[in-house]
Every structure is written in C-alpha cells, then in structure tokens.
Amino acid sequence: MCGIIGILGKADVTPVLVEALKRLEYRGYDSAGVALVGENGMVNRRAVGKLSELEHTLAKSPVSGKSGIGHTRWATHGAPNEANAHPHRAGRVAVVHNGIIENFHPLREALIAKGRVFNSETDSEVVAQQVDDFLDQGLTPQAAVAATLKLLEGAFALAFLFDGETDLMIAARRGSPLAIGHGDGEMYIGSDAMALAPVTNRITYLEEGDWAVLTRNSYQVYDALDNPVSRAERVVNMDAMLVDKGNHRHFMTKEIFEQPSVIALALSHYLNHDHSAINVPEGGLDFSKFDRLVLVACGTAFYACNVAKYWFEQIAGIPVEIDVASEFRYRSPPVGARDAVILVSQSGETADTLAALRYVKGKAAQVIAVVNATESSIAREADLALPILAGVEVSVASSKAFTCQLTVFAALAILAGRQRGQLDAAGEKSHIEKLVKAPRLLDEALQQEPQMAVLARDLAKARDILFLGRGPLYPLALEGALKLKELSYIHAEGYASGELKHGPIALIDESVPVICFAPVDDLFDKTVSNMQEVMARGGKVLLISDSKGIARAKSGTWATLEMPESDPFTTPILYAIPAQLLAYHTATEKGTDVDQPRNLAKSVTVE
Ligand code: G6P
C-alpha cells in the first residue's frame, strides 16, 4: 500500500506534493512525509497520522525546494511513528517506498555489520542505506540504484532523491504501480495517474521491473536487465479524476447517492440502443467457448463475485468457482484451457488479485478484468478489460463500485445465457427489462435514508450484529456485515439464513440485532422460518423486505425497513442500499472516520 509522489519542478514543489498526497491518502494514512532538495541541500518533514498532521508540521516548520518526494504510509513493518515514516534518509539519499522488501533482514544485517546505523524499523530504510553505501563506494546515483535493485526481493515502487542533485530523480517499480507524468519543463512520478491529475494528463506507465532516470526535461526508462527501453506516453482523461464531495458531508454518502446515475451509465455501455440485447464487448467475449468460470477478487469485489455465481449458474447454466485472491494465488488451482478467469477489482491494483491474474495468464482460455480503474495494472495485463464505469471512488469502503460490478455481472450473465443457448431473444430482452429498472429502484430505496438513520441510532449501541440472507442475498448479508465492521468498528457477521442454526444461533440474545435481507422470492418463507428461530430466542430482528414481505412477516420483529418491490434478479443490487446506509449512519452515530476508517486502505498493494 502507501502512496508515493515525486516532482522535479520549476518552483517550490511543497504545496504540489501535499496536494498530490491528499489524492493518494486512500492508499494509507498512518503517517506522511516529504523530502526536498533545494539550493541549501536536502530537508525533510514527517508526521504521524493523517496528512493534516503533516500540513500542521509544515506550517510550523516550513521547508522548500524545487525537487521533492512525498509519501503517505500504510504501516507494514514498524509502528506508525515518526521514525518509521517516509521519506527515509541515509547519507545523501532519500527514498519513498510502496511495497515490501522481503529480504530486508539479511541486507540490513550486512549493512549494520559494515557500521551503518539504522533509524527505523522499516523494511524500506534498507533501500536508502544500500544506495548510500554504493555511493560511498564511488558509484554514481544511477549505478547505485541499479546495483541496489538487483539485491532487492519483494514488491516495490520507489522514488529517490539525492542531496546536491537538484535535477535528478530515480524511480523504480516491481510489483507496485508507478507512473511518470510529463509536464512543461517539469517531471513527476506518482503511484497513480490520479495523484498527478492537477498537474498533467501526459502519463507513461512503468512496466514490471522498469526503472527510470528523470530530469526536468528528459527521462530514460530501463528494463529489469538495465537495457534502455521506450514506454508509450499516453494522454489520460483527467477530468473524471478531479473529484470533490459536492454537497455531501462525506465521500461515502456522495458515492452511495451516485449509484442510480453510475449504474445507468454502466447499463448504457453494456446494452444496445433499444435495450434488446447485451453488447458483446469490444475485444470479443464468447461464453459458449468456456466450460467453467473462475471469479477471483478481494473484499467487497469478492462479494460481487458471490452474487455473480448465482446469476451465471441460474441464467447461463455455467459452473462457477469463486475464491478470494489471497487464497487462490497460492493453492495452485488447476486452470484449464476452457476456463475463463474473471478478476474483479475497483482499483485494479490489489496485489493479490494482480498475482492471481499473473498465475492464470496463459493457462485460461481468456483472462478478463472487471475494473473501475481502466488504466490500472490489472486492466492492462488482462486479455480483456471490462469497465464498471463507477467514476472515481474515494471513500475507502467501496459502495458504488460494488453495485456497478453487480450491474456488469448481471449484463454478462445475460450475455452468457444467450450465447450458451439458455436464453432466447425474448428471455434476453425480459432480463434486460428487469435490469434497466435498477437505477429507478435504487433511487426509491435511497428515499428511505431517514428511516435508516433512525434505525442506526439503536444499531450503534450494539456490540455484535448479525446479517442474514438467502440465495443471492446471502452475499449481501456478507457485504452488509463488512460495511458495518469497517465503518463503525462494531463486530458483525453475515450468514446464509439456513446456516444460522449450525452455530451462530448460540450468539442470539436480546442485545444482538439480526438484520434480515428478505425480499419476497421463492425462498421467502424459509427465511421467515429462520427469523422465527431468532425471535423465539429473544433476538431483535430488523426485517428488510418489500411491502408484501413486511405485511406477511413483520409480527414479532423489532423493526422493519421497506424496500421497493423488485424482481428477484435485481434485488442484490437494490439491497446494497440498506447494507451501505445502515453502516454509514451507524458509523456517523458513533463518530468514526467514515471515509478513512482506522487501519484500512483503499488500494491494497501489499499481500
Ligand atoms: C480494500 C478496500 C475494499 C475493497 C478491497 C478490494 O480492502 O478497503 O473496499 O473492496 O480492498 O479492492 P479492489 O480495488 O481490488 O476492488
């Protein structure tokens, strides 16, 4: 994780570094820091906590320089204190690092044995110390970095500045993303293009193993074998990346309320003009060629895969396997030439998902990425990248990316049904008719926000909360519990309704709210029986259903929340709204930091 930025500028770069770090704060906010090289040498400032703390430090103790690097940290090695904050300085060298140097122990021991003194517990400092050691041996900065990179194992994006070198920055990537930004007589590097959005839209992405030597007016990229290589410069649409909260108190609510419009946008991309068919994506996609789908992701994106499994199996009759990327990548799963693997990721940079992609590349018939960040590593390395078109998602807890992932999966399931002969043209059209109602239904569900805020006042008092759902609503129970945990820090678990009696029912008493996602569908009566089992033991049930379901089953419940009636096909998309808003309001009731919950980061670029 962690975000890094580097600038060779024409004027003092401190404010631009801070602005860029704000845009990278989603990658971690345990500490932040900058190092600058000016006429009077190298200086740095670091502060524990969010970027605002660094801003206070800089206000109290200003620094300036026309060359600078900056970092926002998600701690891996070493507590989030000032000594462990980046940039790390050793002699003439300052470095910022995103990733993990796996062999830092032996390197550190060897350098200590040579008399070097370390100032932090991080894996990253060893990089600065090693480069400085090579400088001491008479190597040039470029040769010292090249030699150091060969010693490093693990994943990294790195940026180096050198004391006394006012027009030099060196950057390197292996496993973690890094982009070069081209300015007018200025040069930038950043963990992503979004960090650079205010200053340039001309971007060169470094490829795996690349490193680069930058000055204000030139750059040279080298591959892992130190051969000079050229990498394309592209113009990226940055307008979409310049986001603010609008009238909302948090990015989270802004993003929740954007869902009807971004889902409509995604639908317009995947549906043909008269809504009679799903467009076959450019690049080609034919589900009749596959015997099996394997869906792999992390976090909320994984729960979208859980819903997709129901859709693909029911609508297209295709077997689906799902797994979290951190397990999938290491269990040597057999992947055949008639399997399609779909990697799902909002950021397109999640380390485990990227590793899973690399594992299946060349083995599977087609490697498909369902991504929000279309310039990301996962998007670029997949055989086919399908955008979810959610727009920039800032809040660390995912909301609109989830429902856009579901929307894309719903469209793909219909396409698969058609291509595999499970749906005729009329069946395709009728599924699409249901799907296009989703934005309006979500709009209606959002109108229930005041009721959810009231319910949240009670939920905020709970120590544990259970979520139940059946069929494709089971993953919504998992997502509801995840949202609640990450935003409000209340312990929550999601269960398949029928599984409750196999253990979790032991937790039930009057202090444990049980939130049931129970739209009227074929399994409604079974879910109601499970609710009865909870209520018989004094459990406090919040029934979330449509008007018919509430009329049939509200007796004995603690509370009800009415959702619009919808076809079972689209209920998983619709029920994301209460999953998100109940968590949001419980969190605001508790006063937690909704957009940047403790210990989390939005883009998890370490495993
Ligand atoms: C982090 C975020 C989650 C996200 C997950 C996967 O844990 O906090 O919101 O679902 O990573 O991220 P991805 O970018 O791959 O979808």
XYZ file of C-alpha atoms and ligand atoms in Angstrom:
623
model
C 0.000 0.000 0.000
C 1.274 3.537 0.625
C 1.241 6.303 -1.940
C 4.326 7.893 -3.427
C 4.899 11.073 -5.363
C 7.944 12.813 -6.792
C 8.343 16.154 -8.543
C 11.147 17.939 -10.344
C 9.549 21.373 -10.585
C 10.279 24.933 -11.619
C 9.262 26.500 -8.295
C 8.876 25.243 -4.715
C 7.095 21.894 -5.020
C 5.965 21.529 -1.384
C 2.320 22.569 -1.944
C 2.025 20.357 -5.015
C 3.467 17.396 -3.100
C 0.908 17.883 -0.335
C -1.967 18.199 -2.815
C -0.831 15.005 -4.578
C -0.523 13.179 -1.242
C -4.119 14.144 -0.449
C -5.142 12.344 -3.610
C -3.091 9.324 -2.549
C -4.312 9.207 1.032
C -6.729 6.415 0.089
C -3.612 4.189 -0.046
C -2.865 4.663 3.646
C -2.910 7.329 6.325
C -0.725 6.098 9.177
C 1.887 8.809 8.549
C 3.053 11.140 5.810
C 6.227 12.939 4.857
C 8.164 14.893 2.251
C 11.828 15.368 1.398
C 13.029 18.291 -0.685
C 16.258 19.157 -2.394
C 16.930 22.874 -2.717
C 19.918 25.125 -3.120
C 20.804 24.573 0.546
C 20.681 20.801 0.463
C 18.169 18.158 1.438
C 15.480 18.601 4.107
C 12.554 16.509 5.200
C 9.409 16.735 7.312
C 7.384 13.817 8.584
C 4.330 13.449 10.802
C 2.337 10.611 12.310
C -1.338 10.286 11.376
C -3.289 11.797 8.552
C -1.971 14.258 6.056
C -3.464 17.138 8.013
C -0.794 16.417 10.672
C 1.942 16.853 8.069
C 0.283 20.091 6.978
C 0.468 21.335 10.585
C 4.118 20.333 10.769
C 4.892 22.141 7.514
C 3.021 25.230 8.696
C 5.030 25.295 11.941
C 8.296 24.453 10.285
C 8.215 25.293 6.576
C 10.571 23.805 4.009
C 11.010 24.442 0.333
C 12.768 23.040 -2.694
C 12.224 22.610 -6.388
C 12.744 18.842 -6.224
C 10.728 16.732 -3.827
C 9.363 13.329 -2.968
C 6.424 12.512 -0.694
C 4.780 9.530 0.913
C 1.593 8.535 2.673
C 2.001 5.336 4.664
C 0.014 2.232 5.487
C 2.258 0.567 8.050
C 3.597 -2.921 7.342
C 6.989 -3.114 9.093
C 7.223 -0.981 12.181
C 4.644 1.003 14.124
C 3.160 4.178 12.672
C 5.580 6.574 14.382
C 7.706 9.395 13.046
C 10.921 7.379 12.814
C 9.188 4.846 10.611
C 7.556 7.495 8.415
C 8.926 8.015 4.916
C 10.930 9.530 3.257
C 13.833 7.543 4.705
C 17.142 9.274 4.587
C 20.593 7.696 4.605
C 23.545 9.963 3.896
C 22.958 11.615 0.536
C 19.880 9.547 -0.308
C 16.167 9.952 0.438
C 13.695 7.301 -0.622
C 9.942 6.704 -0.568
C 8.688 3.158 -0.932
C 5.389 1.391 -1.589
C 5.519 -2.397 -1.164
C 7.502 -4.838 0.951
C 11.216 -5.627 0.720
C 11.060 -9.279 1.698
C 14.808 -9.810 2.149
C 15.389 -6.651 4.171
C 16.692 -8.605 7.178
C 19.869 -10.027 5.623
C 20.522 -6.777 3.729
C 20.103 -4.786 6.927
C 22.348 -7.144 8.914
C 25.068 -6.881 6.275
C 24.895 -3.078 6.267
C 24.910 -2.909 10.077
C 27.961 -5.165 10.041
C 29.624 -2.526 7.860
C 28.920 0.088 10.509
C 25.745 1.619 9.131
C 23.256 2.906 11.689
C 19.560 2.416 11.042
C 16.986 4.885 12.317
C 13.762 2.967 11.769
C 12.226 -0.493 11.998
C 11.018 -0.414 8.416
C 11.953 -2.673 5.534
C 12.193 0.472 3.370
C 15.152 2.149 5.079
C 17.427 -0.615 3.873
C 16.940 0.667 0.327
C 18.218 4.140 1.192
C 21.108 2.701 3.221
C 22.104 0.327 0.432
C 22.080 3.023 -2.228
C 24.091 5.325 0.028
C 26.552 2.515 0.670
C 27.089 2.133 -3.071
C 27.553 5.919 -3.368
C 30.234 5.651 -0.689
C 31.906 3.056 -2.862
C 32.127 5.654 -5.638
C 29.160 4.644 -7.778
C 27.063 7.298 -9.456
C 23.462 7.684 -8.240
C 22.206 5.847 -11.316
C 24.671 2.959 -10.896
C 23.996 2.810 -7.139
C 20.248 2.452 -7.696
C 20.748 -0.114 -10.486
C 23.000 -2.192 -8.226
C 20.581 -1.914 -5.288
C 17.565 -3.000 -7.335
C 19.353 -6.240 -8.153
C 19.659 -7.037 -4.454
C 16.007 -6.467 -3.596
C 13.392 -9.196 -3.298
C 9.725 -8.418 -2.895
C 7.481 -5.724 -4.269
C 8.229 -2.071 -4.629
C 7.602 1.261 -6.197
C 10.471 3.558 -5.244
C 11.469 7.163 -5.780
C 14.908 8.519 -4.905
C 16.317 11.991 -4.468
C 19.993 12.762 -3.896
C 21.428 15.572 -1.813
C 23.255 18.011 -4.058
C 21.497 16.758 -7.201
C 18.849 19.370 -7.936
C 17.842 17.963 -11.323
C 17.724 14.222 -10.746
C 15.101 11.756 -9.562
C 15.244 7.993 -9.975
C 12.166 5.768 -9.835
C 11.663 2.014 -9.984
C 8.817 -0.467 -9.899
C 8.423 -4.171 -9.345
C 5.022 -5.430 -8.255
C 3.691 -1.994 -7.255
C 2.401 0.503 -9.815
C 4.208 3.687 -10.790
C 3.514 6.338 -13.412
C 5.713 9.065 -14.850
C 3.948 12.361 -15.529
C 5.274 14.766 -18.150
C 4.993 18.490 -17.533
C 6.290 21.537 -19.311
C 9.870 21.657 -18.062
C 8.755 19.606 -15.059
C 8.713 15.864 -14.431
C 6.609 13.864 -11.984
C 6.230 10.360 -10.701
C 3.218 9.023 -8.807
C 1.620 5.818 -7.585
C -1.249 6.517 -9.943
C -2.386 8.999 -12.546
C -4.998 10.394 -10.155
C -2.268 11.815 -7.919
C -0.929 13.726 -10.911
C -4.327 14.865 -12.220
C -3.968 18.520 -11.156
C -0.564 18.870 -12.860
C -0.527 16.735 -16.001
C -2.537 14.353 -18.134
C 0.508 13.034 -20.037
C 1.428 9.733 -18.438
C 3.955 6.953 -19.045
C 3.304 3.785 -17.051
C 6.404 1.905 -15.977
C 6.200 -1.798 -16.688
C 7.138 -4.622 -14.350
C 10.842 -4.406 -13.436
C 11.340 -0.996 -15.060
C 13.307 1.814 -13.538
C 13.770 5.350 -14.797
C 16.154 8.275 -14.544
C 14.375 11.616 -14.668
C 15.423 15.209 -15.064
C 13.153 18.198 -15.636
C 13.484 17.886 -19.399
C 14.273 14.237 -20.021
C 13.596 10.732 -18.905
C 15.069 7.357 -19.741
C 13.395 4.086 -18.805
C 15.423 0.882 -18.317
C 14.077 -2.641 -18.079
C 14.993 -5.137 -15.355
C 18.158 -6.049 -17.265
C 19.170 -2.366 -17.485
C 18.501 -2.138 -21.229
C 17.220 1.291 -22.260
C 13.595 0.840 -23.379
C 10.893 3.175 -24.577
C 7.473 3.153 -22.963
C 4.489 4.845 -24.545
C 3.327 8.226 -23.350
C -0.444 8.463 -23.240
C -2.919 11.215 -22.652
C -5.263 10.218 -19.845
C -8.701 11.733 -19.303
C -8.109 13.528 -16.014
C -11.373 15.474 -15.826
C -13.090 12.472 -14.293
C -10.339 12.240 -11.690
C -10.824 15.708 -10.238
C -13.473 14.933 -7.666
C -14.880 16.633 -4.599
C -17.604 15.875 -2.052
C -20.205 18.120 -3.635
C -22.887 18.886 -1.047
C -22.171 15.768 0.961
C -20.516 15.548 4.349
C -18.546 12.508 3.274
C -17.372 10.960 0.021
C -19.139 7.817 1.195
C -22.656 9.311 1.022
C -21.844 11.126 -2.193
C -20.823 7.819 -3.709
C -23.826 5.959 -2.295
C -26.184 8.563 -3.767
C -24.388 8.498 -7.129
C -25.345 4.865 -7.642
C -28.503 5.328 -9.723
C -26.640 7.510 -12.220
C -23.432 5.453 -12.449
C -25.413 2.230 -12.813
C -27.386 3.866 -15.618
C -24.086 4.812 -17.241
C -22.780 1.259 -16.950
C -26.016 -0.055 -18.432
C -25.784 2.304 -21.377
C -22.325 0.885 -22.091
C -23.357 -2.772 -21.951
C -26.860 -2.586 -23.519
C -27.587 -1.979 -27.170
C -29.514 1.126 -28.218
C -33.030 -0.323 -27.942
C -32.307 -2.416 -24.860
C -32.996 -5.662 -26.680
C -29.544 -7.197 -26.328
C -26.274 -7.042 -24.424
C -23.403 -5.656 -26.472
C -20.583 -8.112 -26.992
C -17.608 -6.238 -25.552
C -15.028 -4.918 -27.964
C -12.195 -7.422 -27.963
C -14.614 -10.366 -28.097
C -16.234 -12.485 -25.436
C -17.955 -15.801 -26.159
C -19.189 -17.692 -23.107
C -20.110 -20.724 -25.242
C -16.387 -21.460 -25.500
C -15.957 -21.869 -21.758
C -16.665 -24.918 -19.596
C -16.236 -23.020 -16.357
C -15.836 -19.529 -14.971
C -13.439 -18.775 -12.147
C -14.110 -15.469 -10.381
C -11.363 -14.062 -8.170
C -11.259 -10.860 -6.112
C -10.781 -9.390 -2.633
C -13.061 -7.617 -0.170
C -16.248 -6.117 -1.487
C -15.346 -7.097 -5.050
C -15.276 -10.712 -3.858
C -18.843 -10.374 -2.593
C -19.845 -9.117 -6.036
C -18.374 -12.387 -7.372
C -20.503 -14.300 -4.846
C -23.656 -12.739 -6.307
C -22.412 -13.294 -9.860
C -22.058 -17.022 -9.185
C -25.825 -17.280 -8.614
C -26.564 -15.335 -11.800
C -24.162 -17.192 -14.092
C -25.307 -20.571 -12.802
C -29.011 -19.801 -12.919
C -29.201 -17.741 -16.100
C -26.418 -19.275 -18.182
C -26.038 -22.755 -16.682
C -22.280 -22.391 -16.489
C -20.352 -23.769 -13.499
C -18.692 -21.044 -11.483
C -15.929 -21.236 -8.948
C -15.148 -18.253 -6.732
C -12.212 -17.545 -4.476
C -10.509 -14.732 -2.643
C -7.335 -13.818 -4.487
C -5.025 -14.261 -1.482
C -6.027 -17.956 -1.288
C -6.384 -18.604 -4.986
C -2.892 -17.403 -5.884
C -1.122 -19.825 -3.542
C -3.162 -23.004 -3.751
C -2.005 -23.996 -7.268
C -5.575 -24.334 -8.556
C -5.856 -26.217 -11.837
C -6.938 -23.813 -14.581
C -7.823 -25.365 -17.915
C -7.793 -24.139 -21.492
C -11.612 -23.974 -21.480
C -11.829 -21.947 -18.279
C -12.343 -18.200 -18.312
C -10.996 -16.370 -15.280
C -12.577 -13.077 -14.258
C -10.609 -10.829 -11.892
C -12.673 -8.139 -10.229
C -11.096 -5.041 -8.726
C -12.180 -1.467 -8.210
C -8.618 -0.145 -8.093
C -7.103 -2.658 -10.495
C -4.014 -2.659 -8.285
C -4.828 -5.068 -5.444
C -1.632 -7.108 -5.090
C -3.286 -10.489 -4.532
C -5.727 -10.033 -7.404
C -2.898 -8.966 -9.695
C -0.888 -12.025 -8.656
C -3.912 -14.243 -9.350
C -4.148 -12.685 -12.800
C -0.488 -13.422 -13.472
C -0.982 -17.009 -12.299
C -3.818 -17.702 -14.765
C -2.418 -15.749 -17.710
C -1.557 -18.199 -20.460
C -3.401 -21.045 -18.729
C -7.012 -19.906 -19.090
C -8.915 -19.512 -22.371
C -9.412 -15.832 -21.565
C -8.388 -13.650 -18.647
C -10.994 -10.962 -18.099
C -10.719 -7.982 -15.766
C -13.798 -6.232 -14.406
C -12.295 -2.976 -13.201
C -13.079 0.598 -12.332
C -9.584 1.995 -12.921
C -9.127 1.275 -16.602
C -5.506 2.476 -16.592
C -4.564 0.079 -13.796
C -2.160 -2.863 -13.863
C -4.977 -5.434 -13.770
C -6.786 -3.713 -16.643
C -3.632 -3.509 -18.694
C -2.463 -7.078 -18.101
C -5.795 -8.849 -18.701
C -6.734 -10.229 -22.133
C -9.942 -8.226 -21.916
C -10.731 -5.333 -19.558
C -14.379 -4.540 -18.887
C -15.009 -1.161 -17.244
C -17.595 -0.784 -14.499
C -17.810 2.986 -15.100
C -18.392 3.902 -11.456
C -16.206 7.010 -11.688
C -13.561 7.771 -9.097
C -14.394 6.162 -5.757
C -12.654 7.990 -2.919
C -14.182 6.607 0.241
C -12.085 3.690 1.452
C -15.131 1.454 1.913
C -16.460 0.548 -1.507
C -20.082 1.369 -2.400
C -20.808 2.444 -5.966
C -18.052 0.198 -7.326
C -19.892 -2.779 -5.781
C -23.225 -2.043 -7.436
C -21.519 -1.241 -10.749
C -19.643 -4.549 -10.525
C -23.010 -6.239 -9.951
C -24.515 -4.388 -12.907
C -21.717 -5.513 -15.215
C -22.007 -9.085 -13.940
C -25.782 -9.040 -14.471
C -25.221 -7.951 -18.082
C -22.528 -10.600 -18.589
C -24.770 -13.319 -17.133
C -27.488 -12.383 -19.625
C -24.931 -12.385 -22.449
C -23.664 -15.774 -21.291
C -27.224 -17.127 -21.120
C -27.841 -16.036 -24.682
C -24.514 -17.274 -26.053
C -24.939 -20.660 -24.352
C -28.488 -21.132 -25.605
C -30.076 -20.875 -22.142
C -31.952 -17.698 -23.042
C -33.725 -16.941 -26.298
C -34.055 -13.401 -27.641
C -37.250 -12.874 -25.630
C -35.559 -14.154 -22.473
C -32.631 -11.838 -23.030
C -34.971 -8.890 -23.520
C -37.044 -9.665 -20.448
C -33.937 -9.893 -18.253
C -32.734 -6.583 -19.648
C -36.127 -5.007 -18.908
C -35.685 -6.000 -15.274
C -32.137 -4.730 -15.164
C -32.879 -1.288 -16.595
C -35.294 -0.698 -13.724
C -32.404 -0.877 -11.252
C -31.474 2.852 -11.242
C -35.071 3.891 -10.513
C -35.427 1.272 -7.772
C -32.176 2.395 -6.158
C -33.435 5.953 -6.267
C -36.567 4.866 -4.401
C -34.538 2.914 -1.870
C -32.366 5.978 -1.228
C -35.531 7.866 -0.214
C -35.630 5.587 2.847
C -32.430 7.135 4.176
C -34.138 8.964 7.094
C -35.582 5.674 8.388
C -32.160 4.053 8.149
C -30.641 6.941 10.125
C -33.221 6.350 12.884
C -32.536 2.593 12.991
C -28.807 3.293 13.120
C -29.218 5.077 16.468
C -30.051 1.717 18.016
C -27.604 -0.288 15.952
C -24.808 1.988 17.158
C -25.395 0.732 20.726
C -24.836 -2.924 19.798
C -21.613 -4.819 20.356
C -22.376 -7.521 17.794
C -24.720 -7.530 14.835
C -25.676 -10.424 12.571
C -26.782 -10.174 8.946
C -28.808 -12.917 7.272
C -29.677 -13.529 3.637
C -30.504 -16.431 1.361
C -29.587 -17.159 -2.241
C -28.084 -14.088 -3.955
C -28.974 -12.072 -0.851
C -26.523 -14.142 1.200
C -23.566 -12.231 -0.289
C -25.453 -9.033 0.582
C -25.513 -10.198 4.204
C -21.741 -10.634 3.966
C -21.337 -7.207 2.399
C -23.660 -5.605 4.986
C -21.550 -7.071 7.794
C -18.298 -5.987 6.138
C -19.548 -2.416 5.616
C -20.709 -2.204 9.228
C -17.433 -3.569 10.605
C -15.178 -1.344 8.553
C -17.160 1.860 9.065
C -18.452 1.602 12.628
C -15.969 -0.891 14.196
C -18.913 -2.899 15.544
C -18.389 -6.629 15.276
C -20.692 -8.032 12.598
C -21.054 -11.325 10.743
C -23.022 -12.284 7.681
C -24.578 -15.734 7.425
C -26.629 -17.693 4.984
C -30.020 -17.727 6.710
C -30.179 -21.527 6.704
C -26.751 -21.805 8.296
C -27.699 -19.865 11.419
C -28.794 -22.924 13.341
C -25.399 -24.560 12.796
C -23.656 -22.435 15.383
C -24.255 -18.701 15.169
C -27.692 -19.017 16.771
C -25.800 -19.538 20.033
C -24.920 -15.832 19.891
C -28.515 -14.690 19.841
C -29.925 -12.765 22.763
C -31.839 -9.509 23.140
C -28.652 -7.448 22.747
C -27.738 -8.778 19.279
C -29.623 -7.150 16.415
C -30.189 -9.520 13.486
C -30.651 -7.800 10.152
C -32.506 -9.957 7.617
C -32.378 -9.192 3.909
C -35.596 -10.906 2.885
C -37.293 -9.736 -0.315
C -40.303 -11.783 -1.362
C -38.885 -14.511 -3.570
C -39.188 -18.298 -3.875
C -37.276 -18.764 -0.629
C -39.048 -16.077 1.382
C -40.949 -18.481 3.640
C -37.772 -20.338 4.510
C -36.076 -17.088 5.503
C -39.102 -16.159 7.608
C -38.745 -19.505 9.429
C -35.122 -18.625 10.191
C -36.253 -15.244 11.521
C -38.777 -17.000 13.737
C -35.976 -19.140 15.130
C -34.128 -15.950 16.070
C -37.163 -14.252 17.586
C -38.049 -17.375 19.594
C -34.719 -16.884 21.361
C -35.319 -13.243 22.167
C -33.403 -11.987 19.104
C -34.042 -8.481 17.842
C -34.869 -8.756 14.139
C -34.722 -5.925 11.642
C -36.638 -7.194 8.628
C -35.684 -5.550 5.338
C -38.204 -6.512 2.718
C -40.789 -5.123 0.312
C -44.318 -4.150 1.380
C -45.675 -7.650 0.743
C -42.909 -9.301 2.725
C -43.349 -6.892 5.619
C -47.120 -7.476 5.652
C -46.554 -11.234 5.763
C -43.764 -11.429 8.302
C -43.499 -8.339 10.449
C -45.124 -9.840 13.518
C -42.600 -10.142 16.337
C -39.858 -8.158 14.610
C -38.010 -5.326 16.325
C -38.238 -3.110 13.247
C -38.897 -3.209 9.531
C -37.432 -1.300 6.608
C -39.386 -1.201 3.392
C -37.628 -1.543 0.058
C -39.343 -1.109 -3.283
C -40.685 -4.290 -4.878
C -38.289 -5.625 -7.438
C -37.740 -8.716 -9.496
C -35.512 -11.250 -7.680
C -32.944 -10.839 -10.470
C -32.130 -7.290 -9.410
C -32.715 -7.446 -5.642
C -28.997 -7.953 -4.858
C -28.257 -4.578 -6.472
C -31.149 -2.896 -4.680
C -30.388 -4.291 -1.221
C -26.890 -2.832 -1.373
C -28.518 0.472 -0.398
C -29.619 -0.571 3.126
C -26.360 -2.528 3.544
C -24.424 0.678 2.878
C -26.632 3.297 4.512
C -27.207 1.377 7.749
C -23.420 1.052 8.099
C -22.884 4.693 7.170
C -25.378 6.040 9.696
C -24.245 3.677 12.444
C -20.731 4.974 11.865
C -21.711 8.649 11.920
C -23.750 7.937 15.067
C -20.562 6.555 16.644
C -18.460 9.408 15.268
C -15.943 7.261 13.417
C -13.982 8.466 10.413
C -16.293 7.246 7.662
C -14.180 7.990 4.606
C -10.921 6.789 6.130
C -11.628 4.101 8.721
C -8.775 3.155 11.015
C -6.217 0.596 9.812
C -7.678 0.347 6.303
C -6.560 1.495 2.900
C -8.457 1.621 -0.328
C -5.883 0.094 -2.591
C -4.132 -2.866 -1.027
C -0.910 -3.151 -2.973
C 0.824 -5.460 -0.493
C -0.159 -9.056 0.176
C -9.737 -2.846 0.274
C -10.872 -1.837 0.260
C -12.168 -2.526 -0.112
C -12.033 -3.260 -1.427
C -10.848 -4.241 -1.412
C -10.551 -4.786 -2.800
O -9.914 -3.731 1.328
O -10.983 -1.203 1.500
O -13.198 -1.560 -0.210
O -13.211 -3.968 -1.693
O -9.673 -3.574 -0.966
O -10.098 -3.726 -3.597
P -10.205 -3.682 -5.157
O -9.625 -2.348 -5.541
O -9.381 -4.824 -5.680
O -11.633 -3.827 -5.530
